[in-house]
Amino acid sequence: MKALTWHGKGDIRCEQVADPRIEDDRDIVIKVTCCAICGSDLHLMDGYMPTMKSGDVLGHETMGEVVEVGRNHTKFNKGDRVVVPFNISCGECWFCQNGLFSLCDRSNPNAEQAAKIMGQSPAGLFGYSHLLGGYWGGQAEYLRVPFADVGPIKVPDGIDDEQVLFLSDILPTGYMAAENAGIQEGDTVAVWGCGPVGQFAIQSAWMLGAGRVIAIDKVPERLAMARDYGKAETLDFSNSDIFDALMAMTDGRGPDSCIDCVGTEADATATADSMLDKAKTTVYLGTDRPHVLREAIYCCRKGGTISVPGVYIGLVDHIPFGAAMNKGLTFRMGQTHTQRYLDPLLQKVLNGDIDPAFVITHRAGLDEGPGLYKTFRDKQDGCIKVVMRPHG
């Protein structure tokens, strides 16, 4: 089959690889009808995630048509259209039984390796390094889906792929980010990063009762989307001091909740500390650029909540933990428990409460994928979200 593969930092290729096959009785194989490039895929492209191997198939935002089912699989039939969560969960361990699907104890075959770095292993992820399972991803013509009786959700007829594709990751991620922010009716919520997850965090903050949403970025197209579609107030960090601006907008108190939708690759030109972060990562003296996390800690009101859906990879330095402790901040973070949100968010799409396709700016086939990775990373051509149809 044709797939997008990783061959080193900055080297993404579209090439022929082996077809997937049923490996376990609970598996299904899908013909991928729609997939997308995620912001966290850029961390792989930029070399921030360890344990990638040349030829690994990328992608974790995927949906398609079931073409094969395992011998003991009874949930789906051939021909069913399904959306596949980006994290892989067994449905049987303590964590899955308690709705903590991204912390599944059984889906990462390389759990021992992950535990050496993290203390304990999270769930396996599609297309996201051997540290997290070595599973091939879904930026391909076909995808094997393990534990398929737990993860995927069937899509009803009459709804376009683009309206439901993002149930695989970024819509639940934005929603859980807002949920983790502990939003109370009328709260002021600040969202750093107006990429796709940030856009869905904005939408979700309104759905959860926010009285005011302030979106922070510097890319004009992203700010315009946050303002025009998201109805958020916007701040451009390239020409505003974010701390001063947020204090002025909140009478000196600060936002009630701050959501970091940026993660490990904060803009390297934002401030002096972000430039230093970039220099450290360039010479391998650091693994992450946590400028946004620092800024959110300083800006959040006393007793407020910081939610972190943005991906961090390793060790982050110069975090003002003293400020966080003395301000009494609450932190909530983690990979999304995607399976928990599939049914309720699908219902919101079907009810017309949200049409997730509004974030799509570029549509293509797999052949154009390597170039669009660069376009997306470099924020060129107004690129906010890339969707690809492997079979045209």
GROMACS .gro file of C-alpha atoms in nm:
model
  392
    1MET     CA    1   0.000   0.000   0.000
    2LYS     CA    2   0.094   0.366  -0.024
    3ALA     CA    3   0.175   0.546   0.303
    4LEU     CA    4   0.353   0.846   0.453
    5THR     CA    5   0.669   0.734   0.628
    6TRP     CA    6   0.935   0.885   0.856
    7HIS     CA    7   1.301   0.864   0.756
    8GLY     CA    8   1.466   1.107   0.993
    9LYS     CA    9   1.433   1.466   1.101
   10GLY     CA   10   1.255   1.663   0.831
   11ASP     CA   11   1.236   1.361   0.598
   12ILE     CA   12   0.877   1.250   0.533
   13ARG     CA   13   0.814   1.036   0.224
   14CYS     CA   14   0.520   0.887   0.039
   15GLU     CA   15   0.616   0.534  -0.057
   16GLN     CA   16   0.500   0.174  -0.094
   17VAL     CA   17   0.499  -0.039   0.222
   18ALA     CA   18   0.360  -0.377   0.319
   19ASP     CA   19  -0.017  -0.411   0.352
   20PRO     CA   20  -0.147  -0.455   0.708
   21ARG     CA   21  -0.302  -0.786   0.807
   22ILE     CA   22  -0.510  -0.930   1.090
   23GLU     CA   23  -0.274  -1.024   1.374
   24ASP     CA   24  -0.523  -1.084   1.655
   25ASP     CA   25  -0.881  -1.209   1.666
   26ARG     CA   26  -1.000  -0.869   1.794
   27ASP     CA   27  -0.843  -0.676   1.503
   28ILE     CA   28  -1.002  -0.511   1.207
   29VAL     CA   29  -0.839  -0.367   0.895
   30ILE     CA   30  -0.987  -0.054   0.740
   31LYS     CA   31  -0.956   0.102   0.399
   32VAL     CA   32  -0.866   0.458   0.494
   33THR     CA   33  -1.108   0.703   0.336
   34CYS     CA   34  -0.990   1.014   0.521
   35CYS     CA   35  -0.692   1.104   0.740
   36ALA     CA   36  -0.522   1.419   0.860
   37ILE     CA   37  -0.191   1.571   0.965
   38CYS     CA   38  -0.193   1.665   1.333
   39GLY     CA   39   0.017   1.930   1.506
   40SER     CA   40   0.173   1.660   1.721
   41ASP     CA   41   0.292   1.485   1.402
   42LEU     CA   42   0.520   1.785   1.356
   43HIS     CA   43   0.709   1.687   1.672
   44LEU     CA   44   0.801   1.365   1.490
   45MET     CA   45   0.900   1.552   1.178
   46ASP     CA   46   1.115   1.790   1.381
   47GLY     CA   47   1.292   1.508   1.564
   48TYR     CA   48   1.161   1.572   1.915
   49MET     CA   49   1.018   1.225   1.977
   50PRO     CA   50   1.273   0.951   2.047
   51THR     CA   51   1.257   0.589   1.927
   52MET     CA   52   1.132   0.662   1.577
   53LYS     CA   53   1.268   0.421   1.315
   54SER     CA   54   1.323   0.480   0.945
   55GLY     CA   55   1.018   0.362   0.752
   56ASP     CA   56   0.766   0.405   1.035
   57VAL     CA   57   0.419   0.486   0.900
   58LEU     CA   58   0.280   0.810   1.039
   59GLY     CA   59  -0.065   0.934   1.130
   60HIS     CA   60  -0.321   0.901   1.408
   61GLU     CA   61  -0.627   1.088   1.279
   62THR     CA   62  -0.797   0.827   1.067
   63MET     CA   63  -1.129   0.684   0.956
   64GLY     CA   64  -1.240   0.441   0.691
   65GLU     CA   65  -1.434   0.137   0.577
   66VAL     CA   66  -1.392  -0.203   0.742
   67VAL     CA   67  -1.250  -0.453   0.492
   68GLU     CA   68  -1.133  -0.736   0.721
   69VAL     CA   69  -1.235  -0.853   1.068
   70GLY     CA   70  -1.066  -1.088   1.313
   71ARG     CA   71  -1.213  -1.430   1.378
   72ASN     CA   72  -1.360  -1.338   1.718
   73HIS     CA   73  -1.451  -0.979   1.634
   74THR     CA   74  -1.827  -0.912   1.655
   75LYS     CA   75  -1.863  -0.533   1.686
   76PHE     CA   76  -1.818  -0.436   1.321
   77ASN     CA   77  -1.893  -0.592   0.986
   78LYS     CA   78  -1.724  -0.549   0.651
   79GLY     CA   79  -1.849  -0.230   0.490
   80ASP     CA   80  -1.906  -0.042   0.817
   81ARG     CA   81  -1.767   0.311   0.823
   82VAL     CA   82  -1.571   0.384   1.141
   83VAL     CA   83  -1.366   0.656   1.309
   84VAL     CA   84  -1.057   0.527   1.492
   85PRO     CA   85  -0.935   0.692   1.816
   86PHE     CA   86  -0.567   0.785   1.812
   87ASN     CA   87  -0.495   0.597   2.134
   88ILE     CA   88  -0.527   0.220   2.160
   89SER     CA   89  -0.708   0.075   2.460
   90CYS     CA   90  -0.784  -0.281   2.568
   91GLY     CA   91  -1.110  -0.204   2.750
   92GLU     CA   92  -1.031  -0.456   3.025
   93CYS     CA   93  -0.753  -0.319   3.248
   94TRP     CA   94  -0.821  -0.108   3.559
   95PHE     CA   95  -0.759   0.218   3.373
   96CYS     CA   96  -0.992   0.138   3.083
   97GLN     CA   97  -1.260   0.016   3.323
   98ASN     CA   98  -1.237   0.356   3.496
   99GLY     CA   99  -1.261   0.556   3.173
  100LEU     CA  100  -0.890   0.645   3.165
  101PHE     CA  101  -0.841   0.504   2.818
  102SER     CA  102  -0.520   0.689   2.731
  103LEU     CA  103  -0.355   0.521   3.031
  104CYS     CA  104  -0.437   0.166   2.923
  105ASP     CA  105  -0.206  -0.088   3.088
  106ARG     CA  106  -0.209  -0.344   2.808
  107SER     CA  107  -0.193  -0.174   2.468
  108ASN     CA  108   0.174  -0.069   2.465
  109PRO     CA  109   0.392  -0.372   2.387
  110ASN     CA  110   0.695  -0.158   2.473
  111ALA     CA  111   0.562  -0.054   2.814
  112GLU     CA  112   0.885  -0.146   2.991
  113GLN     CA  113   1.081   0.092   2.769
  114ALA     CA  114   0.830   0.373   2.827
  115ALA     CA  115   0.833   0.312   3.202
  116LYS     CA  116   1.208   0.372   3.215
  117ILE     CA  117   1.148   0.725   3.088
  118MET     CA  118   0.808   0.809   3.239
  119GLY     CA  119   0.788   0.589   3.547
  120GLN     CA  120   0.485   0.413   3.402
  121SER     CA  121   0.364   0.358   3.048
  122PRO     CA  122   0.063   0.526   2.889
  123ALA     CA  123  -0.144   0.356   2.619
  124GLY     CA  124  -0.008   0.271   2.279
  125LEU     CA  125  -0.065   0.530   2.005
  126PHE     CA  126  -0.097   0.495   1.630
  127GLY     CA  127   0.203   0.617   1.434
  128TYR     CA  128   0.382   0.774   1.729
  129SER     CA  129   0.718   0.605   1.793
  130HIS     CA  130   0.825   0.270   1.931
  131LEU     CA  131   0.822   0.415   2.281
  132LEU     CA  132   0.443   0.414   2.246
  133GLY     CA  133   0.404   0.078   2.080
  134GLY     CA  134   0.557   0.098   1.734
  135TYR     CA  135   0.211   0.080   1.575
  136TRP     CA  136   0.190   0.187   1.214
  137GLY     CA  137  -0.027   0.491   1.163
  138GLY     CA  138  -0.317   0.580   0.943
  139GLN     CA  139  -0.170   0.821   0.686
  140ALA     CA  140  -0.192   0.526   0.453
  141GLU     CA  141  -0.430   0.342   0.223
  142TYR     CA  142  -0.508   0.079   0.489
  143LEU     CA  143  -0.475   0.050   0.867
  144ARG     CA  144  -0.478  -0.240   1.109
  145VAL     CA  145  -0.677  -0.148   1.422
  146PRO     CA  146  -0.597  -0.355   1.737
  147PHE     CA  147  -0.857  -0.393   2.014
  148ALA     CA  148  -1.111  -0.278   1.757
  149ASP     CA  149  -1.403  -0.394   1.970
  150VAL     CA  150  -1.315  -0.115   2.217
  151GLY     CA  151  -1.194   0.187   2.023
  152PRO     CA  152  -1.363   0.275   1.694
  153ILE     CA  153  -1.713   0.414   1.657
  154LYS     CA  154  -1.950   0.345   1.369
  155VAL     CA  155  -2.052   0.645   1.164
  156PRO     CA  156  -2.416   0.671   1.059
  157ASP     CA  157  -2.509   0.710   0.693
  158GLY     CA  158  -2.570   1.054   0.552
  159ILE     CA  159  -2.282   1.236   0.716
  160ASP     CA  160  -1.961   1.332   0.536
  161ASP     CA  161  -1.623   1.198   0.648
  162GLU     CA  162  -1.494   1.549   0.714
  163GLN     CA  163  -1.764   1.614   0.971
  164VAL     CA  164  -1.659   1.316   1.185
  165LEU     CA  165  -1.290   1.255   1.110
  166PHE     CA  166  -1.176   1.475   1.396
  167LEU     CA  167  -1.352   1.257   1.651
  168SER     CA  168  -1.032   1.054   1.615
  169ASP     CA  169  -0.833   1.312   1.811
  170ILE     CA  170  -0.856   1.688   1.797
  171LEU     CA  171  -1.225   1.740   1.873
  172PRO     CA  172  -1.218   1.520   2.187
  173THR     CA  173  -0.877   1.668   2.275
  174GLY     CA  174  -1.011   2.023   2.261
  175TYR     CA  175  -1.319   1.920   2.457
  176MET     CA  176  -1.126   1.737   2.729
  177ALA     CA  177  -0.891   2.036   2.752
  178ALA     CA  178  -1.186   2.262   2.826
  179GLU     CA  179  -1.336   2.006   3.064
  180ASN     CA  180  -1.003   1.979   3.247
  181ALA     CA  181  -0.998   2.358   3.280
  182GLY     CA  182  -1.277   2.333   3.535
  183ILE     CA  183  -1.481   2.605   3.369
  184GLN     CA  184  -1.760   2.753   3.578
  185GLU     CA  185  -2.050   2.951   3.435
  186GLY     CA  186  -1.926   3.293   3.324
  187ASP     CA  187  -1.553   3.220   3.365
  188THR     CA  188  -1.280   3.388   3.163
  189VAL     CA  189  -1.073   3.130   2.975
  190ALA     CA  190  -0.743   3.202   2.800
  191VAL     CA  191  -0.632   2.964   2.524
  192TRP     CA  192  -0.270   2.964   2.404
  193GLY     CA  193  -0.240   2.836   2.046
  194CYS     CA  194  -0.508   2.873   1.781
  195GLY     CA  195  -0.427   2.566   1.578
  196PRO     CA  196  -0.697   2.301   1.536
  197VAL     CA  197  -0.690   2.182   1.901
  198GLY     CA  198  -0.702   2.541   2.017
  199GLN     CA  199  -0.999   2.611   1.790
  200PHE     CA  200  -1.187   2.315   1.938
  201ALA     CA  201  -1.088   2.416   2.292
  202ILE     CA  202  -1.244   2.756   2.220
  203GLN     CA  203  -1.565   2.597   2.093
  204SER     CA  204  -1.574   2.361   2.390
  205ALA     CA  205  -1.515   2.639   2.642
  206TRP     CA  206  -1.831   2.809   2.518
  207MET     CA  207  -2.022   2.480   2.532
  208LEU     CA  208  -1.915   2.437   2.894
  209GLY     CA  209  -2.036   2.780   3.002
  210ALA     CA  210  -1.746   3.022   2.962
  211GLY     CA  211  -1.845   3.386   2.976
  212ARG     CA  212  -1.537   3.505   2.792
  213VAL     CA  213  -1.268   3.335   2.581
  214ILE     CA  214  -0.936   3.500   2.497
  215ALA     CA  215  -0.725   3.334   2.224
  216ILE     CA  216  -0.349   3.389   2.190
  217ASP     CA  217  -0.140   3.330   1.876
  218LYS     CA  218   0.048   3.532   1.615
  219VAL     CA  219  -0.062   3.368   1.288
  220PRO     CA  220  -0.319   3.598   1.123
  221GLU     CA  221  -0.531   3.317   0.976
  222ARG     CA  222  -0.552   3.135   1.309
  223LEU     CA  223  -0.641   3.452   1.497
  224ALA     CA  224  -0.905   3.534   1.236
  225MET     CA  225  -1.060   3.187   1.271
  226ALA     CA  226  -1.062   3.218   1.652
  227ARG     CA  227  -1.224   3.558   1.625
  228ASP     CA  228  -1.469   3.504   1.339
  229TYR     CA  229  -1.573   3.143   1.395
  230GLY     CA  230  -1.480   3.102   1.760
  231LYS     CA  231  -1.618   3.440   1.875
  232ALA     CA  232  -1.310   3.481   2.094
  233GLU     CA  233  -1.122   3.796   2.182
  234THR     CA  234  -0.772   3.767   2.040
  235LEU     CA  235  -0.418   3.866   2.135
  236ASP     CA  236  -0.120   3.862   1.898
  237PHE     CA  237   0.185   3.775   2.107
  238SER     CA  238   0.416   3.925   1.843
  239ASN     CA  239   0.295   4.274   1.930
  240SER     CA  240   0.152   4.238   2.282
  241ASP     CA  241   0.296   4.158   2.622
  242ILE     CA  242   0.057   3.875   2.708
  243PHE     CA  243   0.084   3.907   3.085
  244ASP     CA  244   0.017   4.281   3.079
  245ALA     CA  245  -0.263   4.243   2.827
  246LEU     CA  246  -0.441   3.969   3.024
  247MET     CA  247  -0.408   4.163   3.348
  248ALA     CA  248  -0.557   4.470   3.180
  249MET     CA  249  -0.844   4.265   3.036
  250THR     CA  250  -0.928   4.102   3.371
  251ASP     CA  251  -0.885   4.399   3.609
  252GLY     CA  252  -0.559   4.256   3.737
  253ARG     CA  253  -0.700   3.920   3.845
  254GLY     CA  254  -0.600   3.700   3.551
  255PRO     CA  255  -0.802   3.439   3.362
  256ASP     CA  256  -0.989   3.182   3.568
  257SER     CA  257  -0.853   2.903   3.347
  258CYS     CA  258  -0.558   2.882   3.110
  259ILE     CA  259  -0.530   2.617   2.837
  260ASP     CA  260  -0.191   2.538   2.682
  261CYS     CA  261  -0.266   2.405   2.334
  262VAL     CA  262   0.093   2.462   2.218
  263GLY     CA  263   0.311   2.216   2.407
  264THR     CA  264   0.672   2.134   2.335
  265GLU     CA  265   0.737   2.359   2.035
  266ALA     CA  266   0.642   2.706   2.153
  267ASP     CA  267   0.732   2.981   1.907
  268ALA     CA  268   1.106   3.040   1.927
  269THR     CA  269   1.079   3.417   1.875
  270ALA     CA  270   0.811   3.498   2.132
  271THR     CA  271   1.032   3.616   2.421
  272ALA     CA  272   1.387   3.589   2.553
  273ASP     CA  273   1.308   3.267   2.739
  274SER     CA  274   1.161   3.104   2.428
  275MET     CA  275   1.473   3.197   2.228
  276LEU     CA  276   1.685   3.037   2.499
  277ASP     CA  277   1.465   2.727   2.488
  278LYS     CA  278   1.524   2.703   2.112
  279ALA     CA  279   1.899   2.736   2.157
  280LYS     CA  280   1.900   2.460   2.421
  281THR     CA  281   1.703   2.216   2.206
  282THR     CA  282   1.925   2.290   1.906
  283VAL     CA  283   2.237   2.177   2.095
  284TYR     CA  284   2.051   1.898   2.280
  285LEU     CA  285   2.066   2.067   2.621
  286GLY     CA  286   1.687   2.051   2.642
  287THR     CA  287   1.401   1.847   2.502
  288ASP     CA  288   1.110   2.094   2.504
  289ARG     CA  289   1.035   2.463   2.460
  290PRO     CA  290   0.793   2.533   2.750
  291HIS     CA  291   0.753   2.909   2.719
  292VAL     CA  292   0.372   2.888   2.705
  293LEU     CA  293   0.352   2.677   3.019
  294ARG     CA  294   0.562   2.931   3.209
  295GLU     CA  295   0.349   3.217   3.080
  296ALA     CA  296   0.024   3.043   3.170
  297ILE     CA  297   0.146   2.991   3.527
  298TYR     CA  298   0.225   3.360   3.567
  299CYS     CA  299  -0.098   3.474   3.401
  300CYS     CA  300  -0.354   3.242   3.561
  301ARG     CA  301  -0.548   3.393   3.850
  302LYS     CA  302  -0.476   3.277   4.202
  303GLY     CA  303  -0.664   2.955   4.270
  304GLY     CA  304  -0.719   2.901   3.898
  305THR     CA  305  -0.672   2.598   3.676
  306ILE     CA  306  -0.419   2.522   3.404
  307SER     CA  307  -0.513   2.259   3.145
  308VAL     CA  308  -0.242   2.113   2.923
  309PRO     CA  309  -0.352   1.923   2.611
  310GLY     CA  310  -0.035   2.034   2.431
  311VAL     CA  311   0.216   1.750   2.394
  312TYR     CA  312   0.534   1.760   2.600
  313ILE     CA  313   0.808   1.508   2.530
  314GLY     CA  314   1.062   1.500   2.812
  315LEU     CA  315   1.213   1.730   3.075
  316VAL     CA  316   1.116   2.097   3.091
  317ASP     CA  317   1.330   2.349   3.277
  318HIS     CA  318   1.281   2.682   3.447
  319ILE     CA  319   0.918   2.610   3.532
  320PRO     CA  320   0.806   2.861   3.799
  321PHE     CA  321   0.680   2.593   4.034
  322GLY     CA  322   0.709   2.826   4.331
  323ALA     CA  323   0.463   3.063   4.165
  324ALA     CA  324   0.229   2.773   4.087
  325MET     CA  325   0.239   2.648   4.446
  326ASN     CA  326   0.199   2.986   4.610
  327LYS     CA  327  -0.084   3.084   4.374
  328GLY     CA  328  -0.264   2.760   4.456
  329LEU     CA  329  -0.299   2.653   4.094
  330THR     CA  330  -0.457   2.327   3.981
  331PHE     CA  331  -0.299   2.141   3.689
  332ARG     CA  332  -0.482   1.887   3.475
  333MET     CA  333  -0.326   1.733   3.167
  334GLY     CA  334  -0.271   1.420   2.966
  335GLN     CA  335  -0.342   1.241   2.644
  336THR     CA  336  -0.713   1.239   2.567
  337HIS     CA  337  -0.937   0.958   2.687
  338THR     CA  338  -1.082   0.965   2.338
  339GLN     CA  339  -1.320   0.670   2.372
  340ARG     CA  340  -1.500   0.848   2.658
  341TYR     CA  341  -1.606   1.132   2.429
  342LEU     CA  342  -1.692   0.960   2.102
  343ASP     CA  343  -2.065   0.907   2.155
  344PRO     CA  344  -2.148   1.245   2.314
  345LEU     CA  345  -1.945   1.442   2.062
  346LEU     CA  346  -2.084   1.246   1.768
  347GLN     CA  347  -2.427   1.342   1.897
  348LYS     CA  348  -2.326   1.709   1.906
  349VAL     CA  349  -2.217   1.683   1.542
  350LEU     CA  350  -2.542   1.511   1.443
  351ASN     CA  351  -2.744   1.773   1.632
  352GLY     CA  352  -2.566   2.054   1.448
  353ASP     CA  353  -2.407   2.194   1.765
  354ILE     CA  354  -2.070   2.192   1.588
  355ASP     CA  355  -1.942   2.117   1.238
  356PRO     CA  356  -1.575   2.027   1.294
  357ALA     CA  357  -1.490   2.067   0.924
  358PHE     CA  358  -1.455   2.443   0.971
  359VAL     CA  359  -1.084   2.401   1.056
  360ILE     CA  360  -0.993   2.237   0.723
  361THR     CA  361  -0.791   2.461   0.492
  362HIS     CA  362  -0.611   2.209   0.269
  363ARG     CA  363  -0.732   1.888   0.102
  364ALA     CA  364  -0.501   1.651  -0.083
  365GLY     CA  365  -0.395   1.296  -0.163
  366LEU     CA  366  -0.113   1.108   0.007
  367ASP     CA  367   0.133   1.201  -0.268
  368GLU     CA  368   0.113   1.564  -0.161
  369GLY     CA  369   0.154   1.478   0.206
  370PRO     CA  370   0.531   1.534   0.247
  371GLY     CA  371   0.507   1.883   0.103
  372LEU     CA  372   0.203   1.965   0.312
  373TYR     CA  373   0.384   1.858   0.628
  374LYS     CA  374   0.628   2.141   0.558
  375THR     CA  375   0.353   2.384   0.461
  376PHE     CA  376   0.170   2.309   0.787
  377ARG     CA  377   0.482   2.329   1.001
  378ASP     CA  378   0.594   2.657   0.847
  379LYS     CA  379   0.242   2.803   0.862
  380GLN     CA  380   0.248   2.887   0.493
  381ASP     CA  381  -0.042   2.937   0.254
  382GLY     CA  382  -0.287   2.993   0.541
  383CYS     CA  383  -0.253   2.628   0.638
  384ILE     CA  384  -0.441   2.537   0.957
  385LYS     CA  385  -0.554   2.178   0.892
  386VAL     CA  386  -0.466   1.925   0.621
  387VAL     CA  387  -0.701   1.641   0.531
  388MET     CA  388  -0.598   1.368   0.289
  389ARG     CA  389  -0.805   1.108   0.101
  390PRO     CA  390  -0.568   0.817   0.021
  391HIS     CA  391  -0.797   0.667  -0.242
  392GLY     CA  392  -0.895   0.996  -0.405
   0.00000   0.00000   0.00000
